Amino acid sequence: MYVAVKGGEKAIANSQKLLAEERRGNHKVPELSLDQIREQMSLAVDRVMTEGSLYDPELAALAIKQARGDLQEAIFLLRAYRTTLPRFGDGEPIDTAEMAVRRRISATYKDLPGGQVLGPSFDYTHRLLDFALAAGDNRPAAEIAEAPVEGGMPRVTEILNYEGLIETEQPGNDSEPVFDLTRNSPRYPAERAARLQNLARGDEGFILALGYSTQRGYGNNHPFAGEIRMGEVAVEFSPEELGFPIEIGEITVTECQMINQFKGSASQPPQFTQGYGLTFGHCERKAMSMALVDRALRAREFDEPIDAPAQDEEFVLAHSDNVEASGFVQHLKLPHYVDFQAELVTVRALRKAFEESVSDNVSDAAE
Amino acid sequence: MADVIDHPSRTAATDARTTSGYNFAYLDEQTKRMIRRAILKGVAVPGYQVPFGSREMPLPYGWGTGGIQVTAAVIGPDDTLKVIDQGADDTTNAVNIRSFFAKTAGVATTDRTVEATVIQTRHRIPETPLSENQILVYQVPIPEPLRWLEPRETETRKMHALEEYGAMHVSLYEDIAKYGRITKSYNYPVRVNGRYVMSPSPIPKFDNPKMDRMAALQLFGAGREKRIYAVPPYTKVKSLDFEDHPFTIESWEQSCSLCGAGDSYLDEVVTDDKGGKMYVCSDSDFCEQRRAAGHVGDGGDSAYATRDKIPSGDEQ
Amino acid sequence: MAVMTDIKPGFRDPVLDSQAVFRAVLDAMARPGKLHSLSVLDDVPAPLDAATAAVCLTLVDQDTPLWIGADLRSQGAEAFLKFHCGCPIVDDPAKAAFALTSAAKLPGLDGFAIGDDSYPETSTTVIVQTGGLAEGGEGLTLRGPGIADTHRLAVSGLRTGVWREWTENGVLFPCGIDLILVHGATLAALPRTTTVTEQEG
């Protein structure tokens, strides 16, 4: 028993050996390759990249393999790696209007320039377990179109903006560096850039539940899915010695723009407001939830009453990160016997005092 | 300039850098600078929680990442590191953190309190008084002493700025009204140099008096909550109390079964399921040194009197 | 502009040297008035003292705007600091995280950032090159956190009125500036909590 709470380096090493054994599973089953994970578990890879805030499908696949499929553990692995990387500078903002679109849908217009592009989606699948897939995937590869989806797909918000029907996004001040959540401690009230970074890194389940709660009346803001688009965008970087941006690569992102309840004032005609979500890869549920929560967190900006959890900035931002949350919840399994002993001493003393006062009362009554 | 011959500790540090693939003591230099600046501000404003850009560490948040970042920013090749958890050097988490620094910084480690120049701790202050040549680094889960009364950072920050600690006193007084005494037994709030109310981290209140005018520098790191704070040497640290209910510490009727100490913090070890128990020092080095000096306890349960011969976790 | 070859070298071992300097500064800040001798830089650009340069290399970077007093500005010093620290150099001492000044031309202490009650750490740390530092014996009597009872420190070359302003700085607590006093390769520090008495039996 005493032995159980004391652990030598050897015990830790043995535990890790066992863990590796469990990860590998039955040796008769072929080992997973990173290629297999990256190609066939791609949505897991995308989630790990998004919440790990590092775009590297190869490393995300490794993290998933190493974490035995525990995505929060994989996210942690990627984060801990990311934090050691040197920084060369800030990239240019990506331009999602120039996205090579693979999926684009709008719930606000039946048709619009560029059209609705369903792309790869679970949306209209019948959720029937595919026993044929269990036996192996023999489907022929999908035919590839002759040409990519035609360009020129203005975002729905731009269409609305033409009529002045939606609030105009205010560009940030270029001379001020953008707040970086990974290098600074958050300050409240937080600016929107800090909030969006937090939501993008936040746990999908947590953000989903908060977004859902706004739909059920806890801070409702009447959302319409203005547009969801997924595809590839160019990443540009301006090296100091060149002084102009060069393209350094391409990443897949999912973007969601929610159109929310309108707002007007004595000086401003009514306009729709917006909530925004963006993720690496294809994380549609997360992007939509993020847009709902972003809009809810803008309550202060729009002078809306703040009475729901999703509108409560400190509550949302301080508890969204699953690396933080998981660590702190699980730290409860570390020894706490010193503090528990302190509590034992206190409770015993209180009980003794209680019993003495009871017996005093009894003897008083007997007299 | 004459050739400089590297000190052996420097060579060990360089070796640690190359074999681990990471920088000395893991953190990159820019991060260390940021943490070092925060530590200096913490020393300059005793008891004030300095926000810092805490990094994700390769150990989970809540498992000492704040203490590890402070230690990593402070430690050098000439240091000797001691790591304790619950007062003991051999608890799993202490072993793990010690081996992290042995690996990434190549520093000497020790179990002996008196030999250490940097001591990282979770939940205890060593029984052996610390000296001017030592730095005590606390791992802190919740740095905000007012958090239990007010969960909002925006509010607690205001309370500290305005020195508005009435709510804390009210809460302690409510305890007295209900139980006849202050029942807080660990993480007992202190006031530093007459200004900031500070969390001493979850040490038992038994250890609070050791913080007062301690000769060693005390640094506190909260990684998940992204705060660093400090108590300079010889600084007044007062546990909050009331004139009619002065602060007191735990005491035991028993003494340590192994070394006989009657003035140390004791762990209660359950020996059977019928109420059998014995008490042993929580500070394993303190207990060891006393036994080496010939002190003996009453032996307690015979199985535990010989616990050194019981197969340790290493064999499990 | 200075060419690369004019820039004096930084630390021989940036990782371990900056650690050693930090520990000296930390101990200096934790034990106000205690002198520390550094031995990490022997060739620094005039008019910087070796300890000034070492503290800058250790603590100053792109995140900490630096203010330099007119009499400490030289082409060599600015090139050295820009190259090794990569810090922005600012004209307004109230915008500086760190400031470099000589003791004789030390600006009014109220000209630096003092932080605010909610974030008192946002104040300036002022590095002052003095005409000499000596512990014990004559000099100032220091009291406060980090000092068991009292500590004696003599500082040469300061303009008049500094210690009266320092007392006002102390009243601002938790706001206020912190001082790192330097002479050659020697340094001492006075955090905002240290009270200074000029003449005492």
PDB file of C-alpha atoms in Angstrom, chain B residues 1 4 6 10 13-14 17 23-24 29-30 32-34 36-37 39-41 43-46 48 50-51 73-77 79 117-118 131-135 153 157-158 161 193 195-196 213 215-217 219 232-235, chain C residues 12-20 22-23 25-27 29-31 34 40 42 56-64 85 97-98 117-125 144-149 173-174 176 178 180 191-193:
ATOM      1  CA  MET B   1      42.633  36.101 -24.420  1.00  0.00           C
ATOM      2  CA  VAL B   4      38.891  29.166 -21.505  1.00  0.00           C
ATOM      3  CA  ASP B   6      34.998  24.695 -19.743  1.00  0.00           C
ATOM      4  CA  ARG B  10      29.072  23.490 -18.471  1.00  0.00           C
ATOM      5  CA  ALA B  13      24.844  21.299 -19.786  1.00  0.00           C
ATOM      6  CA  THR B  14      26.047  21.261 -23.379  1.00  0.00           C
ATOM      7  CA  ARG B  17      21.375  20.290 -25.004  1.00  0.00           C
ATOM      8  CA  ASN B  23      17.423  23.964 -25.550  1.00  0.00           C
ATOM      9  CA  PHE B  24      19.064  23.911 -22.108  1.00  0.00           C
ATOM     10  CA  GLU B  29      15.590  31.742 -24.870  1.00  0.00           C
ATOM     11  CA  GLN B  30      12.823  34.171 -25.796  1.00  0.00           C
ATOM     12  CA  LYS B  32      12.977  32.333 -20.714  1.00  0.00           C
ATOM     13  CA  ARG B  33      13.487  36.091 -21.075  1.00  0.00           C
ATOM     14  CA  MET B  34       9.740  36.655 -20.833  1.00  0.00           C
ATOM     15  CA  ARG B  36      12.603  36.044 -16.179  1.00  0.00           C
ATOM     16  CA  ARG B  37      11.116  39.521 -16.614  1.00  0.00           C
ATOM     17  CA  ILE B  39       9.873  36.850 -12.032  1.00  0.00           C
ATOM     18  CA  LEU B  40      11.751  40.125 -11.473  1.00  0.00           C
ATOM     19  CA  LYS B  41       8.468  42.054 -11.423  1.00  0.00           C
ATOM     20  CA  VAL B  43      10.025  40.101  -6.660  1.00  0.00           C
ATOM     21  CA  ALA B  44       9.578  43.870  -6.969  1.00  0.00           C
ATOM     22  CA  VAL B  45       5.861  43.666  -6.106  1.00  0.00           C
ATOM     23  CA  PRO B  46       5.743  40.959  -3.407  1.00  0.00           C
ATOM     24  CA  TYR B  48       1.232  40.373  -6.713  1.00  0.00           C
ATOM     25  CA  VAL B  50       2.235  38.830 -12.607  1.00  0.00           C
ATOM     26  CA  PRO B  51       0.514  37.571 -15.782  1.00  0.00           C
ATOM     27  CA  ALA B  73      14.047  30.052 -16.301  1.00  0.00           C
ATOM     28  CA  VAL B  74      16.083  30.137 -13.098  1.00  0.00           C
ATOM     29  CA  ILE B  75      18.231  27.012 -13.149  1.00  0.00           C
ATOM     30  CA  GLY B  76      21.822  26.893 -14.361  1.00  0.00           C
ATOM     31  CA  PRO B  77      24.535  24.294 -14.719  1.00  0.00           C
ATOM     32  CA  ASP B  79      22.681  24.414  -9.498  1.00  0.00           C
ATOM     33  CA  THR B 117      20.228  25.394  -4.456  1.00  0.00           C
ATOM     34  CA  VAL B 118      16.840  25.195  -6.157  1.00  0.00           C
ATOM     35  CA  SER B 131      19.164  29.386   3.685  1.00  0.00           C
ATOM     36  CA  GLU B 132      20.000  32.532   1.732  1.00  0.00           C
ATOM     37  CA  ASN B 133      21.607  30.433  -0.990  1.00  0.00           C
ATOM     38  CA  GLN B 134      18.415  28.624  -1.860  1.00  0.00           C
ATOM     39  CA  ILE B 135      15.399  29.341  -4.021  1.00  0.00           C
ATOM     40  CA  GLU B 153     -10.625  37.640 -12.899  1.00  0.00           C
ATOM     41  CA  ARG B 157      -8.022  42.082 -10.138  1.00  0.00           C
ATOM     42  CA  LYS B 158     -10.019  45.133  -9.026  1.00  0.00           C
ATOM     43  CA  ALA B 161      -5.854  46.906  -6.977  1.00  0.00           C
ATOM     44  CA  ASN B 193       4.390  42.729   3.463  1.00  0.00           C
ATOM     45  CA  ARG B 195      -0.310  44.642   1.151  1.00  0.00           C
ATOM     46  CA  TYR B 196      -1.295  41.773  -1.148  1.00  0.00           C
ATOM     47  CA  ARG B 213      10.789  36.222   6.891  1.00  0.00           C
ATOM     48  CA  ALA B 215      15.936  33.578   4.281  1.00  0.00           C
ATOM     49  CA  ALA B 216      15.408  31.956   0.874  1.00  0.00           C
ATOM     50  CA  LEU B 217      13.703  33.568  -2.095  1.00  0.00           C
ATOM     51  CA  LEU B 219       8.913  31.936  -6.286  1.00  0.00           C
ATOM     52  CA  PRO B 232      11.551  38.143  -1.406  1.00  0.00           C
ATOM     53  CA  PRO B 233      13.734  36.959   1.468  1.00  0.00           C
ATOM     54  CA  TYR B 234      13.002  38.320   4.949  1.00  0.00           C
ATOM     55  CA  THR B 235       9.565  39.530   3.928  1.00  0.00           C
TER      56      THR B 235
ATOM     57  CA  ARG C  12      30.159  33.739 -25.631  1.00  0.00           C
ATOM     58  CA  ASP C  13      27.433  31.295 -24.660  1.00  0.00           C
ATOM     59  CA  PRO C  14      24.082  33.095 -24.983  1.00  0.00           C
ATOM     60  CA  VAL C  15      22.171  30.410 -23.099  1.00  0.00           C
ATOM     61  CA  LEU C  16      24.382  29.894 -20.072  1.00  0.00           C
ATOM     62  CA  ASP C  17      25.718  33.443 -19.846  1.00  0.00           C
ATOM     63  CA  SER C  18      22.267  34.978 -19.824  1.00  0.00           C
ATOM     64  CA  GLN C  19      21.247  32.452 -17.170  1.00  0.00           C
ATOM     65  CA  ALA C  20      24.194  33.486 -15.006  1.00  0.00           C
ATOM     66  CA  PHE C  22      19.756  36.639 -14.740  1.00  0.00           C
ATOM     67  CA  ARG C  23      20.586  34.891 -11.478  1.00  0.00           C
ATOM     68  CA  VAL C  25      19.968  40.301 -11.308  1.00  0.00           C
ATOM     69  CA  LEU C  26      17.392  38.117  -9.546  1.00  0.00           C
ATOM     70  CA  ASP C  27      19.489  37.907  -6.409  1.00  0.00           C
ATOM     71  CA  MET C  29      16.463  42.411  -6.903  1.00  0.00           C
ATOM     72  CA  ALA C  30      15.630  39.951  -4.115  1.00  0.00           C
ATOM     73  CA  ARG C  31      18.354  41.362  -1.833  1.00  0.00           C
ATOM     74  CA  LYS C  34      23.721  43.556  -2.487  1.00  0.00           C
ATOM     75  CA  VAL C  40      30.563  37.516 -18.909  1.00  0.00           C
ATOM     76  CA  ASP C  42      34.795  42.050 -21.571  1.00  0.00           C
ATOM     77  CA  CYS C  56      20.279  44.132 -21.755  1.00  0.00           C
ATOM     78  CA  LEU C  57      21.385  40.963 -23.530  1.00  0.00           C
ATOM     79  CA  THR C  58      19.691  38.968 -20.785  1.00  0.00           C
ATOM     80  CA  LEU C  59      16.364  40.737 -20.448  1.00  0.00           C
ATOM     81  CA  VAL C  60      15.702  43.021 -23.412  1.00  0.00           C
ATOM     82  CA  ASP C  61      14.216  41.811 -26.699  1.00  0.00           C
ATOM     83  CA  GLN C  62      11.677  42.659 -29.388  1.00  0.00           C
ATOM     84  CA  ASP C  63       8.891  42.688 -26.790  1.00  0.00           C
ATOM     85  CA  THR C  64      10.498  45.338 -24.576  1.00  0.00           C
ATOM     86  CA  CYS C  85      18.416  42.410 -28.492  1.00  0.00           C
ATOM     87  CA  ALA C  97       9.994  48.665 -20.485  1.00  0.00           C
ATOM     88  CA  PHE C  98      13.690  49.262 -19.857  1.00  0.00           C
ATOM     89  CA  ASP C 117      -2.841  49.551  -9.791  1.00  0.00           C
ATOM     90  CA  SER C 118      -4.337  46.668 -11.786  1.00  0.00           C
ATOM     91  CA  TYR C 119      -1.148  45.911 -13.730  1.00  0.00           C
ATOM     92  CA  PRO C 120       1.747  47.345 -11.706  1.00  0.00           C
ATOM     93  CA  GLU C 121       4.253  45.219 -13.636  1.00  0.00           C
ATOM     94  CA  THR C 122       3.906  47.482 -16.676  1.00  0.00           C
ATOM     95  CA  SER C 123       6.378  49.977 -15.211  1.00  0.00           C
ATOM     96  CA  THR C 124       9.882  50.808 -16.431  1.00  0.00           C
ATOM     97  CA  THR C 125      12.979  49.091 -15.088  1.00  0.00           C
ATOM     98  CA  GLY C 144      12.341  46.666   2.995  1.00  0.00           C
ATOM     99  CA  PRO C 145      11.537  43.227   1.616  1.00  0.00           C
ATOM    100  CA  GLY C 146      14.705  41.269   0.890  1.00  0.00           C
ATOM    101  CA  ILE C 147      16.651  42.957   3.698  1.00  0.00           C
ATOM    102  CA  ALA C 148      16.816  41.242   7.084  1.00  0.00           C
ATOM    103  CA  ASP C 149      17.296  44.464   9.014  1.00  0.00           C
ATOM    104  CA  PHE C 173       3.205  51.163  -4.508  1.00  0.00           C
ATOM    105  CA  PRO C 174       2.196  48.774  -6.067  1.00  0.00           C
ATOM    106  CA  GLY C 176       6.504  52.524  -9.428  1.00  0.00           C
ATOM    107  CA  ASP C 178      12.587  49.572 -10.194  1.00  0.00           C
ATOM    108  CA  ILE C 180      19.266  48.441 -11.472  1.00  0.00           C
ATOM    109  CA  PRO C 191      12.999  47.386  -6.268  1.00  0.00           C
ATOM    110  CA  ARG C 192      10.184  49.845  -5.633  1.00  0.00           C
ATOM    111  CA  THR C 193       9.679  48.409  -2.131  1.00  0.00           C
TER     112      THR C 193
END
